[in-house]
PDB file of C-alpha atoms in Angstrom:
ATOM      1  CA  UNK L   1     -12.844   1.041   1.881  1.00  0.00           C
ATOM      2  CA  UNK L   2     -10.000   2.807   2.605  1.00  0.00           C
ATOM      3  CA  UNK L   3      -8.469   3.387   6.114  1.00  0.00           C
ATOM      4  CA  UNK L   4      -5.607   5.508   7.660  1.00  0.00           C
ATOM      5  CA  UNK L   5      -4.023   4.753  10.563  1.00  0.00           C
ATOM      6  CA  UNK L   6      -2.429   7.648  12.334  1.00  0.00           C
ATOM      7  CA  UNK L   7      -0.397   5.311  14.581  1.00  0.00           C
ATOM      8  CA  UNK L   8       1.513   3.562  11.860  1.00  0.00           C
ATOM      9  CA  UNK L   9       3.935   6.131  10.871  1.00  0.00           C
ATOM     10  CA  UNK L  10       3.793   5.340   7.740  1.00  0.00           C
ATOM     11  CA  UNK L  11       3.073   8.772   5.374  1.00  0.00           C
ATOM     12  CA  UNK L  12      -0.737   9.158   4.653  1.00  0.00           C
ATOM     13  CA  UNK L  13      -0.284   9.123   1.059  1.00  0.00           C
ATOM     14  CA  UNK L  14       1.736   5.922   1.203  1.00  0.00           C
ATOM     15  CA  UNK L  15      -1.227   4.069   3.280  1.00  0.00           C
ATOM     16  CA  UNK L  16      -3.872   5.357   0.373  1.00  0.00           C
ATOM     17  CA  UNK L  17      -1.208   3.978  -2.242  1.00  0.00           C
ATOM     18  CA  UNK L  18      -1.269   0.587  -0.568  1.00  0.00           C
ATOM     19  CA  UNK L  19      -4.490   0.598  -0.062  1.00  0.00           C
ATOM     20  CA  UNK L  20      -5.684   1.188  -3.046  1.00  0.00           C
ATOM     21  CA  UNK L  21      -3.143  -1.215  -4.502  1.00  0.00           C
ATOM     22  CA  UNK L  22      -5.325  -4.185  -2.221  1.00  0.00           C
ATOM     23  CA  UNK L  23      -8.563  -2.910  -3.494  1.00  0.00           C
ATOM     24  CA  UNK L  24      -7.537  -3.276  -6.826  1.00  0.00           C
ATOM     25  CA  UNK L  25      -5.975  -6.518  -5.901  1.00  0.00           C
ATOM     26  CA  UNK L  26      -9.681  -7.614  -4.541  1.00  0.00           C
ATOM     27  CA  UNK L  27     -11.851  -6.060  -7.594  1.00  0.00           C
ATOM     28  CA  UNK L  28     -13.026  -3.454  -5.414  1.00  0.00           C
ATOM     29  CA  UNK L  29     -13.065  -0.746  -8.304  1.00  0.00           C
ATOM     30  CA  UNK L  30     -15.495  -2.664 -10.576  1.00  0.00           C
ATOM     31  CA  UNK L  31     -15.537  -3.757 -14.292  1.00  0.00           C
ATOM     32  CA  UNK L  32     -14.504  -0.640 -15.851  1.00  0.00           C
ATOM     33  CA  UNK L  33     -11.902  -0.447 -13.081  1.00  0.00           C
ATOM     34  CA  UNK L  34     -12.081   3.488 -12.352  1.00  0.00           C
ATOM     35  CA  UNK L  35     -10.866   4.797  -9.185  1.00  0.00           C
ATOM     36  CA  UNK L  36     -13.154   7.241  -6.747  1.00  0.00           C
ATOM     37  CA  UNK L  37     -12.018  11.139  -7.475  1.00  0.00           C
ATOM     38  CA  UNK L  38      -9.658  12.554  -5.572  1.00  0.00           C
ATOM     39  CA  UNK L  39     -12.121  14.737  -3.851  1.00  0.00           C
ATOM     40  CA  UNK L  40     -14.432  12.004  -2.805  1.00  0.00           C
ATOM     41  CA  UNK L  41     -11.353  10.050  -1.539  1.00  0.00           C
ATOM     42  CA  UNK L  42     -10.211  13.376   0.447  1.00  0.00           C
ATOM     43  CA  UNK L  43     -13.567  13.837   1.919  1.00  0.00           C
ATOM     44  CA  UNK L  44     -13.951  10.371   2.761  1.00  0.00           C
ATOM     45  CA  UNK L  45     -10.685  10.071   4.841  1.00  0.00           C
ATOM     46  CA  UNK L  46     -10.911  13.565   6.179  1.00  0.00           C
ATOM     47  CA  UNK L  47      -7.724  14.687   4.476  1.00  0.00           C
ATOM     48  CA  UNK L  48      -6.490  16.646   2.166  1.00  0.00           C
ATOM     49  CA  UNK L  49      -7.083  16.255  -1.656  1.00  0.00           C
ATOM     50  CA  UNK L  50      -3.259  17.221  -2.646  1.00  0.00           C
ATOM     51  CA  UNK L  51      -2.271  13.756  -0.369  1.00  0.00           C
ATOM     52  CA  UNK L  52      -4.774  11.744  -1.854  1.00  0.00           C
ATOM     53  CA  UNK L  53      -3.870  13.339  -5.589  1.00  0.00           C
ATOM     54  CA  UNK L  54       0.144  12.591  -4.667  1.00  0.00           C
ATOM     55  CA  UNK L  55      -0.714   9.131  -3.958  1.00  0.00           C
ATOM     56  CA  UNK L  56      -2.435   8.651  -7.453  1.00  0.00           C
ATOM     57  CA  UNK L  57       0.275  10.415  -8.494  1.00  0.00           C
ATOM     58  CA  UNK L  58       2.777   7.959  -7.520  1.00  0.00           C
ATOM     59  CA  UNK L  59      -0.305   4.800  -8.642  1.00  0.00           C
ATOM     60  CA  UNK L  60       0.338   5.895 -12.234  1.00  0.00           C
ATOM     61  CA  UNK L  61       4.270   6.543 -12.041  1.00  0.00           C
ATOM     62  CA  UNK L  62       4.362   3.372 -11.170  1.00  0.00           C
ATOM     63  CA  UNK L  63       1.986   1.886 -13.934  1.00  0.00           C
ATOM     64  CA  UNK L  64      -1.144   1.028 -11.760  1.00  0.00           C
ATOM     65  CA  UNK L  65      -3.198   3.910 -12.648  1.00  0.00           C
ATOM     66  CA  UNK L  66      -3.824   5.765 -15.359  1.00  0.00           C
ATOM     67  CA  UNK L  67      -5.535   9.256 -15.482  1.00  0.00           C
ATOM     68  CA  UNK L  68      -7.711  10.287 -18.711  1.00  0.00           C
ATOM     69  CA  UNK L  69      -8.167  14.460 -18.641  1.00  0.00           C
ATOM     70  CA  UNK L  70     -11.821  14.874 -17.769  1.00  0.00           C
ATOM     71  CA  UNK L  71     -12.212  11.505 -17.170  1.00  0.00           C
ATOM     72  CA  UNK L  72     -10.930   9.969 -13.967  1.00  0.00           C
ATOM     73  CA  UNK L  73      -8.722   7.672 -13.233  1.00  0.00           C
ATOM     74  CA  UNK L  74      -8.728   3.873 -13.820  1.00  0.00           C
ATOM     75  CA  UNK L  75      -6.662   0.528 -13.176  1.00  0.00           C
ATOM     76  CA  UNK L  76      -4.057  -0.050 -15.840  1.00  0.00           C
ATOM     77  CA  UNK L  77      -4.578  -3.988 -15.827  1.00  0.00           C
ATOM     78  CA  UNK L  78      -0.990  -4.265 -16.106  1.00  0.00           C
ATOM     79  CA  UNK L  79       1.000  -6.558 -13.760  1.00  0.00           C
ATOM     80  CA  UNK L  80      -1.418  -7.079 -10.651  1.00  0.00           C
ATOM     81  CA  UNK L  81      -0.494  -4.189  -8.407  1.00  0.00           C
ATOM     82  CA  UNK L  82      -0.670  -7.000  -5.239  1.00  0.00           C
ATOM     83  CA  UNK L  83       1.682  -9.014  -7.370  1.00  0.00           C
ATOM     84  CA  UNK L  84       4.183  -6.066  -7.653  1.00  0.00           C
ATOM     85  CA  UNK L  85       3.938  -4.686  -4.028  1.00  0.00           C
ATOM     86  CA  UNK L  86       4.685  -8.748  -3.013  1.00  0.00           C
ATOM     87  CA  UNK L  87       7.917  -8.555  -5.518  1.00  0.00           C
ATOM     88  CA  UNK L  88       8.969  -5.158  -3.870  1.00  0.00           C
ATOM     89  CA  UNK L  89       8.316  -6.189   0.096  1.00  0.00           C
ATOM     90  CA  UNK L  90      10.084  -9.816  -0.722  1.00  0.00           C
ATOM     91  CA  UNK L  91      13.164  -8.034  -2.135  1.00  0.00           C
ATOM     92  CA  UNK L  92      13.006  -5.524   0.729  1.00  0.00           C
ATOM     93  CA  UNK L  93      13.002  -8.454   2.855  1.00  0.00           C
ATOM     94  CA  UNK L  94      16.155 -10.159   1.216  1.00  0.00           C
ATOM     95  CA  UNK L  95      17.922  -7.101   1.524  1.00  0.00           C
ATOM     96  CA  UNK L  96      17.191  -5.986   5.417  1.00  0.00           C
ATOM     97  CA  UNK L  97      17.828  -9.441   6.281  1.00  0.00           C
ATOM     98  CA  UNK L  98      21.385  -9.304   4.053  1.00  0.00           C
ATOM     99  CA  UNK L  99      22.494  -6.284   6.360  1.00  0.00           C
ATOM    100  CA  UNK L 100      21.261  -8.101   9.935  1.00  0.00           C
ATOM    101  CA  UNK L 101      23.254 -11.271   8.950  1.00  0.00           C
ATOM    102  CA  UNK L 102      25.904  -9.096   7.987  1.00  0.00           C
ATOM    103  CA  UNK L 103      25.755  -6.793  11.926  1.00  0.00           C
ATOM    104  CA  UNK L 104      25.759 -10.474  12.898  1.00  0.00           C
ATOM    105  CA  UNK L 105      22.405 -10.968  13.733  1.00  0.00           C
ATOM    106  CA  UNK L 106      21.330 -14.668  14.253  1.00  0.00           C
ATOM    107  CA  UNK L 107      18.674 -16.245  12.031  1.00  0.00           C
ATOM    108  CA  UNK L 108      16.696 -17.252  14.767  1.00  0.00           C
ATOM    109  CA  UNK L 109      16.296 -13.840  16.157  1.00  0.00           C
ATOM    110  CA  UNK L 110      15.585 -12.839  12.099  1.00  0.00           C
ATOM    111  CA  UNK L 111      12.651 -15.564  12.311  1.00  0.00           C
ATOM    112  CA  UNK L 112      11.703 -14.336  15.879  1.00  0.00           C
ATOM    113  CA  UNK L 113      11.036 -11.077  14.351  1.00  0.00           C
ATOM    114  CA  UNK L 114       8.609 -11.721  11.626  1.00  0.00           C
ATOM    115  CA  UNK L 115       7.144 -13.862  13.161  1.00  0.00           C
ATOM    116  CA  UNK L 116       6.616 -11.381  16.208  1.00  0.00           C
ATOM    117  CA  UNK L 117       5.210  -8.901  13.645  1.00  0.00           C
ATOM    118  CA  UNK L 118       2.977 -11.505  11.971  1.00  0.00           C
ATOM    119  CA  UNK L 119       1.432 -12.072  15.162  1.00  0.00           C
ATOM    120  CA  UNK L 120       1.067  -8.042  15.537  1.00  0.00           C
ATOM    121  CA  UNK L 121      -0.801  -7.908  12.453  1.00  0.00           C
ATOM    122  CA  UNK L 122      -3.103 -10.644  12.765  1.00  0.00           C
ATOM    123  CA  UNK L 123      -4.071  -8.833  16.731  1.00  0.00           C
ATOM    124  CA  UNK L 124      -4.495  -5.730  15.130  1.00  0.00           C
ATOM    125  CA  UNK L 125      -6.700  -6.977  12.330  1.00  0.00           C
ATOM    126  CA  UNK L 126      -8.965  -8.659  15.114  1.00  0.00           C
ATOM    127  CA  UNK L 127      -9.326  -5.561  16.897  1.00  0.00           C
ATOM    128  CA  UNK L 128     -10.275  -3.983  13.070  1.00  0.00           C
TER     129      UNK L 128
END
């Protein structure tokens, strides 16, 4: 199930991206592997169908989805989309943490961080 979380300042269509990217990660969409319509999605999350149709938009750009006229729109089976998000946030990662080194941030404040944030995440998903 998909959620959106107002709070997180993160773009709507980005947090139906990734989560559908975790779904599909957990089997979620089934043997056939086709994804809810865009206006079941929409309704669902109380939003509006052209977010939820950018965000498959950007799902088969990026190889995850593809969309059959008429048809709907499935999981590629290509690379595992969890796979590929963990590639992206790791190089992300390397590269933030290039530019604090370089501002002459310490490591230990570096750790201090993510770990800080790990500990966010794991309170909020309590709360969930």
């Amino acid at each position: 199930m998909l959620r959106i979380d107002y709070k997180s300042g993160l773009p709507i269509y980005d947090q139906i991206y990734r989560g559908i990217v975790k779904m599909a990660a957990a089997g979620a969409f089934g043997g056939d592997g086709q994804l809810p319509s865009v206006r079941s999605v929409a309704q669902e999350l109380g939003v509006n169908p052209n977010t939820v149709q950018k965000a498959y938009g950007l799902l088969e750009r990026d190889g995850v989805i593809c969309s059959l006229p008429g048809k709907g729109s499935f999981l590629t089976g290509e690379q595992n989309p969890v796979d590929k998000q963990r590639e992206e946030a790791v190089q992300k990662v390397r590269v933030s943490a290039r530019e604090a080194l370089d501002c002459g941030v310490a490591l230990g404040e570096l750790l201090s961080a993510v770990q800080a944030e790990d500990s966010r995440r794991k309170e909020s998903e309590k709360h969930d």
